[in-house]
Amino acid sequence: MDWSKALGIPAAALAAVASYDLLQRNHSLLRNFPVLGHGRYFLEAIGPELRQYIITRNDEERPFTRDQRRWVYASSKQEVNTFGFGTDNDIEFTDGYTIIKHRVFSQLPPSGAPHGGEGLEIPSAKILGGPRGRAKAFRPGSFVNISAMSFGSLSSAAVVALNKGAAAAGCMQNTGEGGLSRYHRNGADLIFQIGTAYFGCRDSDGRFDLDRLVALTESAPVKAIEIKLSQGAKPGLGGLLPGAKVTEEIAEIRGVPQGRDVVSPSRHTAFDDVDSMLDFVELIASRTGVPVGIKAAVGDPTFWQVLVEAMRSGDRGVDFVTIDGGEGGTGAAPLVFTDSVSLPFRSGFARVYRQFAEADLAEQVTFIGSGKLGVPDNAVAAMALGCDMLNVAREPMFALGCIQAQKCHTDKCPTGVATQNPWLERGLDVPSKALRVEQYLRALRRDVFKVAEACGVAHPSMITAEDVEVADGNRRAVTLAELYGYKDGWGLPSAADCAEISRIMTATAAQPPGETGSPGAETKR
């Protein structure tokens, strides 16, 4: 073997790289350390993977820790999702650690089944749209549902798998502001989201078109409509869909010209204050008959004060309020927005809930929480603060195969979840991933239900803000009620709703296995 030739090729390549590094002017590091400097950029490129799999402890990584991801992965595959040898969380010295307080005795019959509740759909304790007498008011069959994620942001395969998984678990799916696609029509009931660009319900000039909205809701299983004011990933910020991504299919779904940039404004044009917004809500509700609500991250409290005051008379109002935490979500945004704009979920939700509770309006509205609530401890805390339902997004993405690569905004998602690249999308097998989504959703409901049982109540909505404490290490612990200024009874549905949901849950739990059905069917209106 001619070693001079074998070594000459790589040596020539290195010499070429070194020459380029010495002559280029964009990177000082490479000019000073030719060839070797590339090692720094390589390590930077694989930094997330190194931290994710090698360096960080089980409870350190963000946005979701390794333990949280392991629980979702195992649950979605119906593998063992329990943990042995005690917690590896630093309970004694972690500030803000959440502790759920169980009860020794309860009037509920004890359950001896570790997986008790796995087959239950566990409906909402409130009838959505009932207090305002909407024509199509109903009791949602699941208190956990799929949050807003648009086709275009997610791949078509991901949307189909989420929809089929939600349908099998008896959950609803929020379309996201990108419009209602054919991929959303695979069995699940839908919440149609109206964003600032009115995709799917706009005219040729981009203005809201009520007739198109009505036609859309009549053509699909749309059970409710959500008007998005802002979201936790990018509160108060509009969006841009580059023309290169506006394919013929996306153009048809969103009602926009093909191949042209599409701008989502930061605010709505169909209304410009609380008064006109409530008129908008009532107009949509009267024409479609479905419950209508709003979604927002929490910033300036003035909006909520004005909204509550405007709803006091009872003439107009929203049927539900979805509060999104400032922890971010599936949407891509500038770093300052994901890190520093809008309140995190717990403090933001508590401030809004207090406004409604002080005005005696909390029982008239269904409260929905979103923002990292798809793991059981966060879900329980949200229910204790007054959530009636939970929307989950990134956690079902884990069930689809997401590995937290954090490349959602690059169109290079390696697992085919958040991309429009056909080659990457083909890796996502819809039937198997739909089953995993279903199994994850059922596992989340089961674990939250088992915590409710441990707290001695029949339904997660009946866990109180006194049942959850926040500890500052070993120094001090306060209940959520004390921390957020809740009065007795706040965070709970009305006495009538509590009695009815207790009756439903008791009757459902008493049914033989395999005959649970839909516990909310008998109370639909």
Coordinates of C-alpha atoms in Angstrom, one line a residue:
M1 CA 0.0 0.0 0.0
D2 CA 1.3 3.5 -1.0
W3 CA 1.1 5.3 2.4
S4 CA 2.2 8.6 0.9
K5 CA -0.9 8.7 -1.3
A6 CA -3.2 7.5 1.5
L7 CA -2.0 10.2 3.8
G8 CA -1.6 12.8 1.1
I9 CA -5.4 13.2 0.5
P10 CA -6.4 14.1 4.0
A11 CA -3.3 16.2 4.4
A12 CA -4.2 18.2 1.3
A13 CA -7.8 18.6 2.6
L14 CA -6.5 19.9 5.9
A15 CA -4.2 22.3 4.1
A16 CA -7.1 23.6 2.0
V17 CA -9.2 24.1 5.1
A18 CA -6.3 25.9 6.9
S19 CA -5.7 28.1 3.9
Y20 CA -9.4 29.1 3.8
D21 CA -9.4 29.8 7.5
L22 CA -6.4 32.0 7.3
L23 CA -7.8 34.0 4.5
Q24 CA -11.4 34.4 5.5
R25 CA -12.4 37.4 7.6
N26 CA -15.7 36.4 9.2
H27 CA -14.4 34.3 12.2
S28 CA -11.5 35.6 14.3
L29 CA -11.2 32.2 16.0
L30 CA -10.6 30.4 12.7
R31 CA -8.0 33.0 11.6
N32 CA -6.1 32.6 14.8
F33 CA -6.5 28.8 15.1
P34 CA -7.1 27.4 11.6
V35 CA -8.6 23.9 11.5
L36 CA -8.5 23.5 15.3
G37 CA -11.1 26.3 15.7
H38 CA -13.7 24.2 13.9
G39 CA -13.8 21.9 17.0
R40 CA -15.4 24.7 19.0
Y41 CA -18.2 25.1 16.5
F42 CA -18.7 21.3 16.3
L43 CA -19.0 21.1 20.1
E44 CA -21.4 24.1 20.1
A45 CA -23.6 22.4 17.5
I46 CA -23.9 19.2 19.5
G47 CA -24.1 21.0 22.9
P48 CA -27.9 20.3 23.4
E49 CA -27.4 16.6 22.7
L50 CA -24.4 16.4 25.1
R51 CA -26.4 18.2 27.9
Q52 CA -29.5 16.1 27.2
Y53 CA -27.9 12.7 27.3
I54 CA -24.6 13.0 29.2
I55 CA -24.2 16.0 31.5
T56 CA -27.5 17.0 33.1
R57 CA -29.2 15.2 36.0
N58 CA -32.7 13.8 35.6
D59 CA -34.5 16.9 37.0
E60 CA -32.3 19.6 35.6
E61 CA -33.0 19.9 31.9
R62 CA -35.4 22.4 30.4
P63 CA -38.1 22.9 29.1
F64 CA -38.8 19.3 30.1
T65 CA -36.6 17.3 32.4
R66 CA -35.4 13.8 31.6
D67 CA -37.7 12.3 34.2
Q68 CA -40.7 14.1 32.7
R69 CA -39.9 12.9 29.2
R70 CA -39.3 9.4 30.4
W71 CA -42.7 9.4 32.0
V72 CA -44.4 10.5 28.8
Y73 CA -42.4 8.1 26.6
A74 CA -43.1 5.1 28.9
S75 CA -46.8 6.0 29.3
S76 CA -47.3 6.4 25.6
K77 CA -45.8 3.0 25.0
Q78 CA -47.7 1.4 27.9
E79 CA -44.3 0.5 29.4
V80 CA -43.5 0.7 33.1
N81 CA -43.8 4.4 34.0
T82 CA -43.1 4.1 37.7
F83 CA -39.8 5.1 39.3
G84 CA -37.9 3.2 41.9
F85 CA -35.6 3.9 44.9
G86 CA -37.3 7.2 45.8
T87 CA -37.2 10.6 44.3
D88 CA -33.9 12.1 42.9
N89 CA -35.4 15.6 43.1
D90 CA -33.7 17.8 45.7
I91 CA -36.8 18.2 47.9
E92 CA -35.0 19.5 51.0
F93 CA -33.3 22.5 49.3
T94 CA -35.3 23.4 46.2
D95 CA -37.3 26.7 46.4
G96 CA -40.8 26.5 45.1
Y97 CA -41.1 22.7 45.2
T98 CA -44.7 21.5 44.9
I99 CA -46.1 19.1 47.5
I100 CA -49.6 17.5 47.2
K101 CA -51.3 16.7 50.5
H102 CA -53.2 13.4 50.6
R103 CA -56.0 12.6 53.0
V104 CA -56.2 9.5 55.2
F105 CA -60.0 9.1 55.1
S106 CA -62.6 9.8 52.5
Q107 CA -66.3 9.1 51.8
L108 CA -65.3 7.6 48.5
P109 CA -64.9 3.8 48.2
P110 CA -61.3 2.7 48.1
S111 CA -59.8 1.5 44.8
G112 CA -57.4 -1.5 44.9
A113 CA -56.4 -1.3 41.2
P114 CA -53.1 0.5 40.4
H115 CA -54.5 1.3 37.0
G116 CA -58.0 2.3 38.2
G117 CA -59.3 5.1 36.1
E118 CA -57.3 4.3 33.0
G119 CA -60.4 3.6 31.0
L120 CA -62.3 6.5 32.3
E121 CA -62.7 9.6 30.1
I122 CA -63.2 11.8 33.2
P123 CA -65.3 14.7 31.8
S124 CA -65.3 18.4 32.7
A125 CA -67.1 19.3 35.9
K126 CA -68.7 22.2 34.0
I127 CA -71.0 22.3 31.0
L128 CA -69.2 24.4 28.4
G129 CA -71.6 27.2 27.3
G130 CA -74.2 26.1 29.8
P131 CA -74.3 29.2 32.0
R132 CA -74.9 31.4 28.9
G133 CA -77.4 29.1 27.4
R134 CA -75.6 28.4 24.1
A135 CA -77.6 26.3 21.7
K136 CA -74.9 23.7 21.4
A137 CA -73.6 23.7 25.0
F138 CA -72.1 20.4 26.1
R139 CA -70.1 18.7 28.8
P140 CA -66.7 17.9 27.3
G141 CA -66.0 14.2 27.7
S142 CA -62.4 14.7 28.9
F143 CA -60.9 17.4 31.1
V144 CA -57.6 16.9 29.2
N145 CA -57.5 17.9 25.5
I146 CA -55.0 18.6 22.7
S147 CA -53.9 22.2 22.7
A148 CA -53.6 24.5 19.6
M149 CA -51.0 23.4 17.1
S150 CA -51.5 24.4 13.5
F151 CA -50.9 22.3 10.4
G152 CA -48.0 24.0 8.8
S153 CA -46.2 24.3 12.2
L154 CA -46.7 20.6 12.6
S155 CA -46.5 18.0 9.7
S156 CA -49.6 16.5 8.3
A157 CA -48.7 13.1 9.7
A158 CA -48.4 14.7 13.2
V159 CA -51.8 16.4 13.0
V160 CA -53.5 13.2 11.8
A161 CA -51.8 11.1 14.6
L162 CA -52.9 13.7 17.2
N163 CA -56.4 13.8 15.9
K164 CA -56.8 10.0 15.8
G165 CA -55.2 9.6 19.2
A166 CA -57.5 12.3 20.7
A167 CA -60.5 10.6 19.1
A168 CA -59.6 7.2 20.6
A169 CA -59.1 8.8 24.0
G170 CA -62.3 10.8 23.9
C171 CA -60.5 14.1 23.8
M172 CA -60.9 17.2 21.7
Q173 CA -58.2 18.8 19.5
N174 CA -57.7 22.5 19.0
T175 CA -56.9 23.3 15.4
G176 CA -54.5 26.2 16.1
E177 CA -54.8 29.5 14.2
G178 CA -53.6 27.9 10.9
G179 CA -57.1 26.8 9.9
L180 CA -59.0 23.6 9.7
S181 CA -57.3 21.1 7.4
R182 CA -58.3 17.7 6.1
Y183 CA -55.9 16.3 8.6
H184 CA -58.0 17.5 11.4
R185 CA -61.0 15.4 10.1
N186 CA -60.1 12.0 11.4
G187 CA -62.6 11.5 14.2
A188 CA -61.8 13.9 17.0
D189 CA -64.1 16.7 18.1
L190 CA -62.6 20.1 17.4
I191 CA -62.1 23.5 18.9
F192 CA -61.6 25.9 16.0
Q193 CA -59.1 28.7 16.9
I194 CA -59.5 32.2 15.3
G195 CA -56.2 34.0 15.2
T196 CA -55.4 37.6 14.2
A197 CA -55.1 36.6 10.5
Y198 CA -58.5 34.8 10.5
F199 CA -57.1 31.9 8.6
G200 CA -59.9 29.7 7.2
C201 CA -62.6 32.4 7.9
R202 CA -61.3 35.4 6.0
D203 CA -62.2 37.2 2.8
S204 CA -59.8 37.9 -0.1
D205 CA -58.6 41.1 1.7
G206 CA -57.8 39.3 4.9
R207 CA -60.8 40.5 6.9
F208 CA -63.0 38.3 9.1
D209 CA -65.8 36.6 7.1
L210 CA -68.6 35.3 9.4
D211 CA -70.3 33.4 6.6
R212 CA -67.1 31.4 5.9
L213 CA -66.8 30.6 9.6
V214 CA -70.4 29.4 9.8
A215 CA -69.9 27.2 6.8
L216 CA -66.7 25.8 8.2
T217 CA -68.2 24.9 11.6
E218 CA -71.1 23.2 9.8
S219 CA -68.7 21.1 7.7
A220 CA -66.7 19.7 10.6
P221 CA -67.2 18.5 14.2
V222 CA -66.4 21.9 15.7
K223 CA -67.7 21.9 19.2
A224 CA -66.4 25.3 20.3
I225 CA -64.6 28.4 19.0
E226 CA -61.5 30.0 20.6
I227 CA -60.5 33.5 19.8
K228 CA -56.7 33.8 20.3
L229 CA -55.6 37.1 21.7
S230 CA -52.1 36.0 22.5
Q231 CA -50.1 32.9 23.4
G232 CA -47.4 32.1 25.9
A233 CA -44.7 31.3 23.2
K234 CA -44.9 34.8 21.7
P235 CA -47.4 37.0 23.6
G236 CA -48.3 40.2 21.8
L237 CA -46.3 39.2 18.7
G238 CA -47.6 38.5 15.2
G239 CA -46.1 35.9 12.8
L240 CA -44.8 35.6 9.3
L241 CA -45.3 32.6 7.1
P242 CA -42.7 32.9 4.2
G243 CA -44.2 32.6 0.7
A244 CA -41.9 29.6 0.0
K245 CA -43.9 27.7 2.6
V246 CA -47.3 28.7 1.3
T247 CA -48.0 25.7 -0.8
E248 CA -51.2 25.2 -2.7
E249 CA -52.7 23.1 0.1
I250 CA -51.8 25.6 2.9
A251 CA -53.0 28.5 0.7
E252 CA -56.4 26.7 0.4
I253 CA -56.7 25.9 4.0
R254 CA -55.7 29.4 5.2
G255 CA -57.5 31.3 2.5
V256 CA -54.4 33.2 1.3
P257 CA -52.7 33.5 -2.1
Q258 CA -50.2 30.8 -2.9
G259 CA -46.5 31.6 -2.8
R260 CA -46.9 35.0 -1.1
D261 CA -45.7 36.0 2.4
V262 CA -48.5 35.8 4.9
V263 CA -48.4 38.2 7.9
S264 CA -50.3 37.5 11.1
P265 CA -50.9 40.9 12.9
S266 CA -50.1 41.2 16.5
R267 CA -53.7 42.3 17.3
H268 CA -57.1 41.7 15.9
T269 CA -58.8 43.9 13.4
A270 CA -62.4 42.7 13.8
F271 CA -62.5 44.4 17.3
D272 CA -60.3 46.8 19.1
D273 CA -61.5 46.8 22.8
V274 CA -63.3 44.7 25.3
D275 CA -66.7 46.1 24.4
S276 CA -66.4 45.3 20.7
M277 CA -64.7 41.9 21.5
L278 CA -67.8 40.9 23.5
D279 CA -70.0 41.9 20.6
F280 CA -67.8 39.8 18.4
V281 CA -68.2 36.8 20.8
E282 CA -72.0 37.1 20.9
L283 CA -72.2 37.5 17.1
I284 CA -70.3 34.3 16.5
A285 CA -72.2 32.4 19.3
S286 CA -75.5 33.4 17.9
R287 CA -74.7 32.4 14.3
T288 CA -72.9 29.1 15.1
G289 CA -74.6 28.1 18.4
V290 CA -71.3 26.8 19.8
P291 CA -69.6 28.1 23.0
V292 CA -67.1 30.8 22.3
G293 CA -64.1 31.7 24.4
I294 CA -60.8 33.5 24.4
K295 CA -57.2 32.5 24.8
A296 CA -54.5 34.8 26.2
A297 CA -51.2 34.9 28.0
V298 CA -51.3 37.2 31.1
G299 CA -49.6 40.6 31.1
D300 CA -51.3 44.0 31.8
P301 CA -54.2 43.3 34.3
T302 CA -56.3 46.1 32.9
F303 CA -57.8 44.0 30.2
W304 CA -59.0 41.4 32.6
Q305 CA -60.4 44.0 35.0
V306 CA -62.4 45.6 32.1
L307 CA -63.6 42.2 30.9
V308 CA -64.9 41.2 34.3
E309 CA -66.6 44.5 34.7
A310 CA -68.3 44.2 31.3
M311 CA -69.5 40.7 32.1
R312 CA -71.1 41.6 35.4
S313 CA -74.5 42.5 33.9
G314 CA -74.8 39.0 32.3
D315 CA -75.8 40.4 28.9
R316 CA -72.6 39.4 27.2
G317 CA -69.7 37.2 28.1
V318 CA -67.2 34.6 27.1
D319 CA -68.0 30.9 27.7
F320 CA -64.5 29.9 28.5
V321 CA -61.1 31.5 29.2
T322 CA -57.9 29.7 28.2
I323 CA -54.9 31.0 30.1
D324 CA -51.5 30.2 28.5
G325 CA -48.4 30.4 30.6
G326 CA -45.4 32.5 29.6
E327 CA -43.2 29.3 29.8
G328 CA -43.5 29.2 26.0
G329 CA -44.8 26.5 23.8
T330 CA -44.6 25.1 20.3
G331 CA -44.5 28.5 18.5
A332 CA -41.1 29.9 17.5
A333 CA -40.4 33.4 18.9
P334 CA -37.5 35.8 19.7
L335 CA -35.7 34.8 22.9
V336 CA -36.8 37.9 24.8
F337 CA -40.5 36.8 24.2
T338 CA -40.0 33.2 25.3
D339 CA -37.9 34.2 28.3
S340 CA -39.4 37.4 29.6
V341 CA -42.8 38.5 28.2
S342 CA -46.0 37.5 30.1
L343 CA -46.4 35.8 33.4
P344 CA -45.7 32.1 34.0
F345 CA -48.8 29.9 34.2
R346 CA -49.5 29.7 38.0
S347 CA -49.2 33.3 38.8
G348 CA -50.9 34.4 35.6
F349 CA -53.8 32.1 36.0
A350 CA -54.3 32.9 39.7
R351 CA -54.4 36.6 38.9
V352 CA -57.1 36.1 36.3
Y353 CA -59.1 33.7 38.3
R354 CA -59.2 36.1 41.3
Q355 CA -60.7 38.8 39.1
F356 CA -63.6 36.5 38.2
A357 CA -64.0 35.0 41.7
E358 CA -64.2 38.5 43.3
A359 CA -67.0 39.4 40.9
D360 CA -68.8 36.1 41.6
L361 CA -68.3 35.1 37.9
A362 CA -66.0 32.2 38.3
E363 CA -68.7 29.6 38.3
Q364 CA -70.1 31.1 35.0
V365 CA -66.9 30.5 33.1
T366 CA -65.0 27.3 32.2
F367 CA -61.3 27.9 32.9
I368 CA -58.8 26.1 30.7
G369 CA -55.1 26.0 31.5
S370 CA -52.1 25.5 29.2
G371 CA -48.4 25.7 29.5
K372 CA -46.4 22.5 30.6
L373 CA -49.5 21.0 32.2
G374 CA -49.2 17.7 30.6
V375 CA -47.2 16.1 33.4
P376 CA -49.2 15.0 36.5
D377 CA -47.8 17.3 39.2
N378 CA -48.3 20.4 37.1
A379 CA -51.7 19.3 36.1
V380 CA -52.8 18.7 39.7
A381 CA -51.6 22.2 40.7
A382 CA -53.5 23.7 37.8
M383 CA -56.7 22.0 38.7
A384 CA -56.2 23.1 42.4
L385 CA -56.0 26.7 41.3
G386 CA -59.3 26.5 39.5
C387 CA -58.8 25.0 36.0
D388 CA -61.7 23.0 34.8
M389 CA -59.8 21.6 31.8
L390 CA -56.2 21.3 30.6
N391 CA -54.8 21.7 27.1
V392 CA -51.5 19.9 26.4
A393 CA -49.2 20.3 23.4
R394 CA -45.5 19.6 23.8
E395 CA -46.2 16.5 25.9
P396 CA -48.3 14.8 23.1
M397 CA -45.5 15.7 20.8
F398 CA -43.2 13.5 22.9
A399 CA -45.7 10.7 22.5
L400 CA -45.3 11.3 18.7
G401 CA -41.6 10.8 19.1
C402 CA -40.3 14.3 19.7
I403 CA -36.9 14.2 21.4
Q404 CA -36.7 17.9 22.4
A405 CA -34.2 18.7 19.7
Q406 CA -35.5 22.3 19.8
K407 CA -35.4 22.6 16.1
C408 CA -39.1 23.2 15.6
H409 CA -38.5 26.6 13.9
T410 CA -35.9 25.3 11.4
D411 CA -38.1 22.8 9.5
K412 CA -35.5 20.2 10.4
C413 CA -37.3 18.3 13.1
P414 CA -35.5 15.0 13.1
T415 CA -38.6 13.0 14.1
G416 CA -41.0 14.4 11.5
V417 CA -43.2 16.1 14.0
A418 CA -42.6 19.8 13.3
T419 CA -41.6 19.9 9.7
Q420 CA -42.9 20.1 6.2
N421 CA -39.9 18.1 4.8
P422 CA -41.4 15.0 3.2
W423 CA -38.3 12.9 3.9
L424 CA -38.4 13.7 7.6
E425 CA -42.2 13.4 7.8
R426 CA -42.1 9.9 6.4
G427 CA -40.4 8.7 9.6
L428 CA -43.6 9.4 11.6
D429 CA -45.8 6.3 11.4
V430 CA -49.4 7.5 11.9
P431 CA -51.1 4.4 13.3
S432 CA -48.4 3.6 15.9
K433 CA -48.0 7.2 17.0
A434 CA -51.8 7.7 17.2
L435 CA -51.9 4.8 19.6
R436 CA -49.1 6.3 21.7
V437 CA -51.0 9.6 21.9
E438 CA -54.1 7.9 23.1
Q439 CA -52.2 5.9 25.7
Y440 CA -50.4 9.0 26.9
L441 CA -53.6 10.9 27.3
R442 CA -55.2 8.1 29.2
A443 CA -52.2 7.8 31.5
L444 CA -52.2 11.5 32.3
R445 CA -55.9 11.4 33.2
R446 CA -55.3 8.2 35.2
D447 CA -52.5 9.7 37.3
V448 CA -54.3 12.9 38.0
F449 CA -57.4 10.9 38.9
K450 CA -55.4 8.8 41.2
V451 CA -54.1 11.9 42.9
A452 CA -57.7 13.1 43.3
E453 CA -58.5 9.8 44.9
A454 CA -55.6 10.3 47.3
C455 CA -56.9 13.7 48.2
G456 CA -60.3 12.1 48.9
V457 CA -62.3 13.7 46.1
A458 CA -64.2 12.2 43.2
H459 CA -62.9 14.4 40.4
P460 CA -59.7 16.4 39.8
S461 CA -61.6 19.7 39.7
M462 CA -62.5 19.1 43.4
I463 CA -58.8 19.2 44.5
T464 CA -58.5 22.5 46.4
A465 CA -55.8 25.2 46.6
E466 CA -55.4 24.1 50.2
D467 CA -54.4 20.6 49.1
V468 CA -51.2 21.7 47.4
E469 CA -48.3 23.4 49.1
V470 CA -45.2 25.1 47.7
A471 CA -42.1 24.6 49.8
D472 CA -39.0 26.7 50.1
G473 CA -36.8 23.7 51.0
N474 CA -37.1 22.8 54.6
R475 CA -37.6 26.4 55.7
R476 CA -41.2 27.2 55.0
A477 CA -44.2 25.9 53.0
V478 CA -47.4 27.7 52.1
T479 CA -50.6 26.4 50.4
L480 CA -51.5 27.6 46.9
A481 CA -54.4 29.4 48.5
E482 CA -52.1 31.4 50.8
L483 CA -49.6 32.0 48.1
Y484 CA -52.1 33.5 45.6
G485 CA -54.6 35.0 48.0
Y486 CA -57.5 32.6 47.4
K487 CA -60.5 32.7 49.7
D488 CA -62.5 29.6 50.9
G489 CA -64.2 27.9 48.0
W490 CA -62.2 29.5 45.3
G491 CA -60.9 27.2 42.6
L492 CA -63.8 24.8 42.9
P493 CA -66.8 24.4 40.6
S494 CA -70.2 25.4 42.0
A495 CA -71.9 23.1 44.6
A496 CA -74.3 21.9 42.0
D497 CA -71.5 21.1 39.5
C498 CA -69.6 19.3 42.2
A499 CA -72.6 17.2 43.1
E500 CA -73.3 16.3 39.5
I501 CA -69.7 15.4 38.6
S502 CA -69.4 13.3 41.7
R503 CA -72.6 11.4 40.7
I504 CA -71.2 10.9 37.2
M505 CA -67.8 9.7 38.4
T506 CA -69.3 7.4 41.0
A507 CA -71.7 5.9 38.5
T508 CA -69.0 5.5 35.8
A509 CA -66.5 3.9 38.2
A510 CA -69.1 1.4 39.2
Q511 CA -69.5 0.2 35.7
P512 CA -67.9 -3.2 34.7
P513 CA -64.6 -2.9 32.8
G514 CA -65.0 -2.2 29.2
E515 CA -68.4 -0.6 29.6
T516 CA -67.3 2.9 30.7
G517 CA -68.7 4.7 27.6
S518 CA -68.8 8.4 27.6
P519 CA -69.7 9.8 31.1
G520 CA -70.7 13.1 29.7
A521 CA -73.2 11.9 27.1
E522 CA -76.2 12.0 29.4
T523 CA -75.6 15.6 30.2
K524 CA -75.1 17.1 26.8
R525 CA -77.5 19.8 25.8

